[in-house]
Amino acid sequence: MGSYPADNLSDALKKLKITAIDNTPDSLDGCLDCLLQALAQNNTETSEKIQKSGILQVFASLLTPQSSCTAKVANIIAEVAKNEFMRNSCVDAGLIPPLVQLLNCKDQEVLLQTGRALGNICYDSHTLQSQLINMGVIPTLVKLLGVHCQNAALTEMCLVAFGNLAELESSKEQFAYTNIAEEIVKLFKKQIEHDKKEMIFEVLAPLAENDIIKLQLVEAGLVECLLEIVQKTVDSDKEDDIAELKTASDLMVLLLLGDESMQKLFEGGKGSVFQRVLSWIPSNNHQLQLAGALAIANFARNDGNCIHMVDNGIVQKLMDLLDRHVEDGNVTVQHAALSALRNLAIPVVNKAKMLSAGVAEAVLKFLRSEMPPVQFKLLGTLRMLIDAQAEAAEQLGKNVKLVERLVEWCEAKDHAGVMGESNRLLSALIRHSKSKDVIRTIVQSGGIKHLATMATSEHVIMQNEALVALALIAALELVIAEKDLENAKLVQILHRLLSDERSAPEIKYNSMVLICALMGSGTSNSSSPDTVSSKTTDCQRCSERSRSQTDDVRTYKFSYKIRSVIQVVRLLVSNTSSQYEMLQWKMLETLTWVPVQQHAH
């Protein structure tokens, strides 16, 4: 592209500096036109000359609503700010405050060029965009969208600005206090062209991350628009329609992440939106299957919804969907369906119903999956299902293939979620079944070392689950587990847990329950402390039962090694706060029992 004559540009810049002082409109217009023409021919070179001339500082004084040249000045700023090297110069010249003020004027051309200028100056700069937010541009722009909705260029400018600003978390609160939802849904309903809808979608997606705005969008009727798009595009093979279907269904799922918006759309399980979503699950369209399953997972975020859905046959629909994806391995659909089943299995009353429906068997079909997201949800679903379901826990715990896979996944160091869930399920199989057969299966599969490692987890809940499971193993099947417990350095782990000042009281309590189980001690006192789950008491009862069934000699094998741990317990007695009365009681019980056993030994 040819350059604008250098002499003409230089003359225009010199003249502009002089005439700007006199503020002569005719002279200014000619100079500004000259700059615009030069920018159109070679933007970069002209911008460099403008930068060197120092004229940007002059522009700040020309940006007034009264001036007839304001639109052209803003246009020039918008053009030069297309160049990254010019943006700081525009900021340093003090152009942002007068430009922001111009957003309040009524001239549509001035508004358009002002919006372009601000957008280009602040492009890709979160710092400058935050500055605009703090200067209050969001309510002003939302108002502009409502007033000038018939002006396509101004509307597009507003949408581009919203799209950039909505990415910042600090903008969400300001947007929530405007009528953006109402205005943007109103605009969306008018659109026919794919490109225009796509532009609005790009604004809606970040806005819908805010729970208040989610509800506002639902109340403004966005969901009905999205459902209409799904209906129109579901059978189309056009690229634009496929993209629009995905965007609309994804946005629908996003709206359901808000508690209030989700509950409003659920309507006690009778809402038309909920019913429409249900129809997506048996669809032949993978995107709709995915969105349907994710929507069900989002609806299943409170017990009432879960119970209603299970009672109304959703489980069979999800199992049928999973069945269709066992062979083709569509990971996203598998993951979504398993997520829904996991959430549905949380209420106590649903567990037995779902087990009877064959959910465990349906889930186990994916045991061979090599995809961590599927593995993670599979493990979570099984763990939810067997909670307090002894028979199911025993049945699964005796499944050698399952247990071997769990042990394998316990070593999945690249996938912390899978590793953690595998450990928790291994522990849950023991805690909920209290079965010797399950313990034998886990011991034979090499699971003991993982439970011992789990006792050192940074998460208190996982430590507790591991300690209770280990205490049950010691109480019920110490003979076959003893070697593995020793190799896992269990005594050293207990020593560390009891010595560590940061260990929670329930961790210390359960550590001593485990010590007593290892040494053959049972506890006849029935009450358990508030800090310990009833599962600990179950463990103690198992320990009592085992005493009469076990050879006394083998229960003392750990006695010698545990002496160092007992020293720690003695120290703890004097240092433990009286508010942890049950913990003190457990310490004393452990200490008073030890000499008797040593004497017997």
XYZ file of C-alpha atoms in Angstrom:
601
model
C 0.000 0.000 0.000
C 1.461 3.385 -0.947
C 2.386 6.006 1.640
C 0.521 9.249 2.050
C 2.736 12.168 0.919
C 5.063 12.904 3.847
C 4.980 16.667 3.387
C 1.171 16.740 3.472
C 1.083 14.666 6.693
C 3.771 16.770 8.390
C 2.002 19.982 7.382
C -1.314 18.595 8.686
C 0.237 17.701 12.056
C 1.869 21.158 12.423
C -1.299 22.927 11.394
C -3.389 20.773 13.732
C -1.295 21.865 16.714
C -1.850 25.523 15.869
C -5.542 25.341 14.922
C -6.372 23.191 17.974
C -5.476 26.195 20.135
C -7.754 28.481 18.140
C -10.351 25.669 17.856
C -11.328 26.670 14.307
C -13.721 23.879 13.139
C -13.098 24.262 9.397
C -9.322 24.178 9.716
C -9.504 21.293 12.224
C -11.718 19.253 9.925
C -9.256 19.503 7.057
C -6.316 18.439 9.229
C -8.248 15.546 10.755
C -9.398 14.346 7.331
C -5.759 14.440 6.223
C -4.756 12.231 9.184
C -7.595 9.767 8.567
C -6.628 9.497 4.903
C -2.984 8.866 5.810
C -3.994 6.220 8.390
C -6.175 4.483 5.814
C -3.200 4.215 3.442
C -0.499 3.215 5.954
C -1.672 2.921 9.536
C 1.612 1.866 11.165
C 3.841 4.515 9.562
C 1.300 7.277 10.112
C 0.787 6.225 13.754
C 4.545 6.463 14.362
C 4.589 10.025 13.003
C 1.559 10.970 15.113
C 3.315 9.539 18.162
C 6.504 11.556 17.520
C 4.578 14.757 16.821
C 3.076 14.940 20.330
C -0.361 15.631 18.883
C -2.026 13.000 21.098
C -1.894 15.428 24.056
C -3.750 17.961 21.910
C -6.484 15.391 21.153
C -7.418 15.217 24.841
C -8.606 18.847 24.706
C -10.600 18.222 21.499
C -12.682 15.388 22.956
C -15.695 17.416 24.051
C -19.396 16.813 23.308
C -19.739 20.392 22.009
C -17.064 20.060 19.307
C -18.140 19.087 15.803
C -14.739 17.411 15.324
C -15.096 15.006 18.275
C -16.186 11.975 16.196
C -13.202 12.368 13.843
C -10.731 12.754 16.726
C -12.128 9.624 18.394
C -11.922 7.817 15.031
C -8.230 8.760 14.668
C -7.529 7.520 18.221
C -9.365 4.262 17.427
C -7.222 3.801 14.301
C -3.850 4.516 15.914
C -4.729 2.301 18.922
C -4.942 -0.688 16.567
C -1.137 -0.690 16.944
C 0.074 -2.155 20.220
C 2.965 0.334 20.447
C 0.492 3.252 20.445
C -1.714 2.145 23.339
C 0.515 3.300 26.195
C 1.026 6.609 24.390
C -2.761 7.076 24.290
C -2.977 6.340 28.012
C -0.053 8.659 28.834
C -1.696 11.421 26.788
C -4.679 11.242 29.170
C -7.191 10.163 26.527
C -9.145 7.614 28.592
C -11.024 9.998 30.986
C -12.410 12.311 28.251
C -13.335 9.298 26.106
C -15.240 7.733 29.015
C -17.112 11.034 29.506
C -18.138 11.005 25.842
C -20.080 7.750 26.382
C -22.771 9.950 27.931
C -23.342 12.045 24.799
C -26.275 11.480 22.440
C -24.529 11.672 19.065
C -24.462 8.098 17.728
C -21.364 8.615 15.552
C -19.436 10.042 18.505
C -20.586 7.093 20.651
C -19.491 4.582 18.014
C -16.012 6.066 17.511
C -15.548 6.587 21.269
C -16.414 2.934 21.942
C -13.960 1.838 19.241
C -11.215 4.057 20.666
C -11.643 2.784 24.221
C -11.887 -0.815 23.018
C -8.663 -0.572 20.992
C -6.686 1.275 23.695
C -7.669 -1.279 26.360
C -7.473 -4.331 24.092
C -5.897 -7.319 25.832
C -5.047 -5.270 28.940
C -6.815 -6.403 32.085
C -5.308 -3.455 33.965
C -6.846 -0.882 31.622
C -10.119 -2.793 31.381
C -10.317 -2.820 35.203
C -9.735 0.938 35.119
C -12.707 1.331 32.752
C -14.871 -0.807 35.055
C -13.895 1.354 38.033
C -14.810 4.455 36.017
C -18.355 3.075 35.633
C -18.497 2.237 31.924
C -20.564 -0.934 32.391
C -23.898 0.671 33.417
C -23.347 3.328 30.726
C -22.780 0.749 27.974
C -25.776 -1.345 29.059
C -27.940 1.785 28.893
C -26.558 2.555 25.423
C -27.482 -0.941 24.234
C -31.072 -0.399 25.321
C -31.398 3.112 23.839
C -29.633 2.444 20.524
C -30.647 -1.179 19.865
C -31.725 -0.220 16.315
C -28.207 0.957 15.441
C -26.375 -2.188 14.270
C -22.884 -0.673 14.462
C -23.419 0.703 17.983
C -24.964 -2.573 19.115
C -21.959 -4.493 17.823
C -19.588 -2.072 19.573
C -21.413 -2.654 22.881
C -21.297 -6.433 22.437
C -17.561 -6.401 21.724
C -17.021 -4.266 24.841
C -19.177 -6.586 26.967
C -17.303 -9.613 25.661
C -13.961 -8.123 26.704
C -15.079 -6.745 30.065
C -17.123 -9.802 31.094
C -13.943 -11.898 31.208
C -12.904 -9.960 34.321
C -14.327 -11.211 37.594
C -14.634 -7.643 38.898
C -17.113 -6.845 36.106
C -19.648 -9.530 37.057
C -20.948 -7.704 40.129
C -21.479 -4.482 38.159
C -23.225 -6.340 35.339
C -25.491 -8.026 37.922
C -26.782 -4.618 39.024
C -27.804 -3.593 35.512
C -30.560 -4.913 33.242
C -27.982 -6.562 30.940
C -29.856 -9.887 31.000
C -33.108 -8.327 29.832
C -31.424 -6.230 27.128
C -29.252 -8.998 25.742
C -32.069 -11.580 25.640
C -34.297 -9.021 23.908
C -31.522 -8.474 21.349
C -30.938 -12.213 20.970
C -34.573 -12.857 20.097
C -34.316 -10.479 17.133
C -31.277 -12.124 15.572
C -31.504 -14.348 12.530
C -27.911 -14.397 11.267
C -25.561 -16.988 12.742
C -22.674 -14.500 13.150
C -24.783 -12.109 15.220
C -26.005 -14.922 17.464
C -22.430 -16.132 17.869
C -21.374 -12.645 18.995
C -24.120 -12.613 21.645
C -23.189 -16.126 22.768
C -19.627 -14.895 23.355
C -21.015 -12.328 25.798
C -23.509 -14.681 27.442
C -20.988 -17.421 28.274
C -18.777 -15.355 30.640
C -21.774 -13.474 32.071
C -23.579 -16.738 32.876
C -20.717 -17.779 35.159
C -22.217 -15.440 37.758
C -25.073 -17.010 39.759
C -27.085 -13.775 40.047
C -26.878 -13.194 36.286
C -27.772 -16.868 35.650
C -31.086 -16.320 37.422
C -31.648 -13.013 35.616
C -31.074 -14.690 32.237
C -33.509 -17.487 33.127
C -36.130 -14.936 34.200
C -35.540 -12.929 31.002
C -36.457 -15.988 28.902
C -33.052 -17.082 27.602
C -33.789 -20.774 28.190
C -36.765 -20.701 25.833
C -34.527 -19.146 23.151
C -31.923 -21.871 23.662
C -34.491 -24.669 23.490
C -35.831 -23.206 20.257
C -32.331 -23.208 18.756
C -31.839 -26.833 19.790
C -35.127 -27.823 18.188
C -34.286 -26.038 14.917
C -30.709 -27.317 14.588
C -30.806 -30.853 16.029
C -31.362 -32.610 12.705
C -29.199 -30.312 10.581
C -25.818 -31.310 9.197
C -24.775 -27.728 8.377
C -21.571 -26.681 10.119
C -23.083 -23.450 11.492
C -26.132 -25.264 12.860
C -23.991 -27.939 14.535
C -21.891 -25.202 16.178
C -25.030 -23.328 17.271
C -26.560 -26.494 18.755
C -23.414 -27.110 20.795
C -23.188 -23.531 22.033
C -26.896 -23.399 22.969
C -26.895 -26.736 24.816
C -23.609 -25.940 26.602
C -25.018 -22.599 27.743
C -28.153 -24.364 28.949
C -26.014 -26.628 31.144
C -24.094 -23.603 32.440
C -27.338 -21.906 33.538
C -28.159 -24.994 35.605
C -24.981 -24.619 37.668
C -26.644 -21.886 39.729
C -28.723 -23.227 42.622
C -31.574 -20.738 42.221
C -31.675 -20.872 38.431
C -31.539 -24.684 38.517
C -34.371 -24.960 41.034
C -36.492 -22.479 39.085
C -36.147 -24.614 35.952
C -36.708 -27.905 37.803
C -40.124 -26.766 39.100
C -40.571 -29.806 41.297
C -39.740 -32.119 38.397
C -42.737 -30.912 36.423
C -41.115 -27.974 34.614
C -41.281 -27.955 30.813
C -37.542 -27.264 30.637
C -36.736 -30.280 32.793
C -39.022 -32.468 30.688
C -37.374 -31.231 27.470
C -33.927 -32.004 28.858
C -35.058 -35.531 29.719
C -35.924 -36.065 26.060
C -32.320 -35.284 25.081
C -30.897 -38.369 26.822
C -32.350 -41.012 24.431
C -31.540 -38.762 21.458
C -29.241 -40.020 18.688
C -27.293 -36.761 18.782
C -24.171 -37.121 20.945
C -24.101 -33.424 21.830
C -27.671 -33.604 23.134
C -26.946 -36.835 25.020
C -23.997 -35.104 26.667
C -25.949 -31.947 27.509
C -28.893 -34.009 28.794
C -26.721 -36.087 31.128
C -24.861 -33.008 32.387
C -28.168 -31.236 32.959
C -29.448 -34.184 35.031
C -26.187 -34.116 37.032
C -26.810 -30.409 37.720
C -30.467 -30.947 38.647
C -29.273 -33.699 41.041
C -27.681 -31.267 43.475
C -30.131 -31.637 46.338
C -31.798 -34.646 47.935
C -35.350 -33.660 46.972
C -34.543 -33.443 43.269
C -32.538 -36.682 43.370
C -35.290 -38.649 45.082
C -37.921 -37.341 42.640
C -35.812 -38.230 39.604
C -34.963 -41.734 40.818
C -38.623 -42.397 41.634
C -39.566 -41.274 38.125
C -37.264 -43.587 36.200
C -34.262 -41.428 35.321
C -31.812 -44.153 36.384
C -32.904 -46.523 33.621
C -32.558 -43.753 31.027
C -28.988 -43.079 32.160
C -28.100 -46.782 32.201
C -29.500 -47.168 28.687
C -27.365 -44.207 27.620
C -24.260 -45.741 29.187
C -25.029 -49.025 27.458
C -24.945 -47.259 24.092
C -21.450 -45.975 24.846
C -19.712 -49.066 26.215
C -18.262 -50.008 22.839
C -17.864 -46.710 20.990
C -16.097 -45.166 23.969
C -17.538 -41.639 23.792
C -15.688 -40.399 26.860
C -17.608 -37.147 27.372
C -20.987 -38.918 27.397
C -19.664 -41.683 29.681
C -18.291 -39.078 32.084
C -21.527 -37.063 32.083
C -23.791 -40.067 32.655
C -21.594 -41.363 35.480
C -21.599 -37.860 37.041
C -25.393 -37.905 37.033
C -25.560 -41.391 38.590
C -23.034 -40.424 41.263
C -25.084 -37.382 42.310
C -28.331 -39.355 42.272
C -26.768 -41.977 44.574
C -26.041 -39.494 47.366
C -29.448 -39.565 49.186
C -29.666 -42.597 51.510
C -33.096 -43.649 50.209
C -31.811 -43.824 46.616
C -28.915 -46.234 47.208
C -30.878 -49.469 47.588
C -33.190 -48.536 44.690
C -30.262 -47.850 42.393
C -28.457 -51.019 43.429
C -31.630 -53.020 42.744
C -31.868 -51.374 39.331
C -28.411 -52.743 38.487
C -26.424 -49.503 38.556
C -23.328 -51.158 40.059
C -23.229 -53.717 37.234
C -23.748 -50.997 34.619
C -20.895 -48.955 36.069
C -18.518 -51.924 36.288
C -18.682 -52.300 32.502
C -16.381 -49.274 32.335
C -13.765 -50.786 34.613
C -11.468 -51.312 31.641
C -11.576 -47.632 30.673
C -8.183 -45.977 30.396
C -9.618 -42.459 30.568
C -9.004 -40.777 33.963
C -12.213 -38.652 33.891
C -14.304 -41.826 33.412
C -12.286 -43.706 36.046
C -12.781 -40.870 38.525
C -16.582 -40.758 38.132
C -16.855 -44.548 38.091
C -15.061 -44.734 41.466
C -17.163 -41.939 42.942
C -20.402 -43.573 41.819
C -19.494 -46.922 43.380
C -18.381 -45.248 46.612
C -21.686 -43.381 46.893
C -23.682 -46.544 46.150
C -22.114 -48.723 48.865
C -22.274 -46.150 51.661
C -23.979 -48.045 54.538
C -24.959 -50.831 52.084
C -23.200 -53.833 53.635
C -24.374 -56.433 51.146
C -23.370 -54.373 48.112
C -20.032 -53.481 49.694
C -19.307 -57.155 50.353
C -20.306 -58.190 46.848
C -18.090 -55.556 45.253
C -15.293 -56.140 47.753
C -15.084 -59.805 46.753
C -14.871 -58.859 43.058
C -11.196 -59.608 42.400
C -11.090 -57.736 39.073
C -12.479 -54.604 40.723
C -10.117 -54.765 43.698
C -7.081 -55.387 41.473
C -8.051 -52.410 39.329
C -8.432 -50.258 42.451
C -4.973 -51.258 43.643
C -3.594 -50.391 40.200
C -5.297 -46.973 40.225
C -4.033 -46.303 43.773
C -0.657 -45.843 42.091
C -1.934 -43.411 39.411
C 0.316 -40.572 40.575
C -0.335 -38.581 37.382
C -4.042 -38.416 38.252
C -4.464 -37.336 41.882
C -8.273 -37.515 41.692
C -8.290 -41.126 40.474
C -5.661 -42.102 43.036
C -7.595 -40.487 45.892
C -10.953 -41.991 44.890
C -9.394 -45.459 44.493
C -8.004 -45.304 48.016
C -11.321 -44.097 49.402
C -13.280 -46.847 47.658
C -10.814 -49.487 48.893
C -11.343 -48.240 52.439
C -15.134 -47.991 51.950
C -15.394 -51.632 50.851
C -13.922 -52.691 54.200
C -15.719 -50.139 56.373
C -19.184 -50.816 54.963
C -18.921 -54.589 54.563
C -16.926 -55.460 57.708
C -16.315 -58.699 55.871
C -13.356 -61.033 56.324
C -13.735 -62.166 52.703
C -13.401 -58.573 51.495
C -10.337 -58.030 53.686
C -8.727 -61.208 52.325
C -9.384 -60.096 48.734
C -7.826 -56.692 49.398
C -4.824 -58.171 51.208
C -4.220 -60.720 48.439
C -4.450 -57.959 45.823
C -1.815 -55.843 47.592
C -4.127 -53.119 48.893
C -2.795 -52.836 52.465
C 0.143 -50.556 51.611
C -2.194 -48.079 49.955
C -4.461 -47.885 53.002
C -1.402 -47.284 55.193
C -0.251 -44.494 52.864
C -3.773 -43.057 52.860
C -3.504 -42.653 56.651
C -0.835 -39.994 55.987
C -3.025 -38.013 53.531
C -3.254 -34.236 53.859
C -7.049 -34.625 54.044
C -8.411 -35.471 57.517
C -11.425 -37.327 56.109
C -9.163 -39.655 54.110
C -6.904 -40.232 57.125
C -9.919 -41.187 59.230
C -11.320 -43.531 56.593
C -7.952 -45.267 56.287
C -7.469 -45.649 60.051
C -10.948 -47.123 60.546
C -10.408 -49.583 57.663
C -6.994 -50.604 59.050
C -8.478 -51.095 62.521
C -11.146 -53.399 61.051
C -8.435 -55.370 59.248
C -6.464 -55.688 62.511
C -9.572 -56.718 64.410
C -10.860 -59.274 61.891
C -7.915 -60.656 59.888
C -4.628 -59.639 61.457
C -2.920 -62.955 60.676
C -3.024 -62.613 56.888
C -2.490 -58.850 56.949
C 0.282 -58.636 59.531
C 3.218 -58.934 57.139
C 1.817 -56.305 54.783
C 1.088 -53.953 57.695
C 4.657 -54.369 58.894
C 6.086 -53.767 55.394
C 3.932 -50.653 55.098
C 5.652 -49.315 58.266
C 2.312 -48.895 60.003
C 3.831 -48.491 63.476
C 6.048 -45.645 62.254
C 3.006 -44.006 60.663
C 1.068 -44.247 63.939
C 4.036 -42.821 65.818
C 4.126 -39.862 63.405
C 0.362 -39.245 63.614
C 0.358 -39.255 67.412
C 3.501 -37.110 67.686
C 2.352 -34.464 65.216
C 0.781 -31.491 67.002
C -1.192 -30.734 63.825
C -3.013 -34.082 63.872
C -6.718 -33.589 64.538
C -8.146 -35.121 67.760
C -10.182 -37.658 65.780
C -7.006 -38.793 63.994
C -5.283 -39.411 67.335
C -8.344 -41.181 68.683
C -8.637 -43.489 65.689
C -4.891 -44.122 65.773
C -5.291 -45.473 69.307
C -8.302 -47.545 68.278
C -5.989 -49.100 65.685
C -3.251 -49.668 68.275
C -5.710 -51.501 70.518
C -6.917 -53.585 67.567
C -3.326 -54.497 66.658
C -2.591 -55.578 70.219
C -5.805 -57.525 70.577
C -7.663 -54.981 72.697
C -11.409 -54.423 72.488
C -13.378 -51.603 74.009
C -16.462 -52.392 76.001
C -17.534 -48.806 76.597
C -20.251 -48.016 74.148
C -20.264 -44.258 73.632
C -18.151 -42.713 70.915
C -16.923 -39.110 70.834
C -18.441 -36.442 68.642
C -15.247 -36.235 66.617
C -15.371 -39.864 65.562
C -17.927 -41.469 63.279
C -20.026 -44.435 64.363
C -17.853 -46.501 62.049
C -15.141 -46.376 64.751
C -17.497 -47.973 67.250
C -18.264 -50.694 64.688
C -14.545 -51.314 64.480
C -14.288 -51.636 68.248
C -17.151 -54.144 68.327
C -15.429 -56.205 65.630
C -12.283 -56.128 67.730
C -14.219 -57.488 70.727
C -15.682 -60.325 68.652
C -12.286 -61.237 67.268
C -10.602 -61.595 70.659
C -12.382 -64.808 71.492
C -11.744 -66.215 68.010
C -8.047 -65.437 67.640
C -4.885 -67.053 68.907
C -3.625 -64.760 71.711
C 0.026 -65.209 70.805
C -0.193 -63.624 67.361
C -2.000 -60.520 68.726
C 1.119 -59.660 70.721
C 3.477 -59.632 67.745
C 3.017 -55.886 67.391
C 3.419 -55.224 71.161
C 7.180 -54.773 71.140
C 7.140 -52.424 68.151
C 4.278 -50.368 69.556
C 6.096 -49.533 72.805
C 7.573 -46.370 71.268
C 4.081 -45.345 70.214
C 2.812 -45.926 73.746
C 5.457 -43.473 75.042
C 3.924 -40.851 72.761
C 0.463 -41.677 74.143
C 1.746 -41.125 77.700
C 3.016 -37.670 76.737
C -0.265 -36.867 75.033
C -2.309 -37.613 78.176
C -0.810 -34.675 80.049
C -0.865 -32.313 77.045
C -4.396 -32.883 75.739
C -7.064 -30.275 76.431
C -9.932 -31.359 78.684
C -12.399 -30.433 75.937
C -11.324 -33.652 74.191
C -12.573 -35.849 77.034
C -13.156 -38.934 74.848
C -9.628 -38.671 73.443
C -8.179 -38.551 76.981
C -10.337 -41.530 77.909
C -9.046 -43.511 74.941
C -5.424 -42.686 75.836
C -5.858 -43.854 79.401
C -7.646 -47.003 78.286
C -4.783 -47.808 75.912
C -2.152 -47.241 78.610
C -3.927 -49.243 81.339
C -4.307 -52.193 78.960
C -0.695 -52.330 77.742
C 1.083 -53.590 80.940
C -1.362 -56.500 81.242
C -0.542 -57.665 77.732
C 3.189 -57.200 78.289
C 2.994 -59.306 81.426
C 1.016 -62.003 79.609
C 3.568 -61.976 76.816
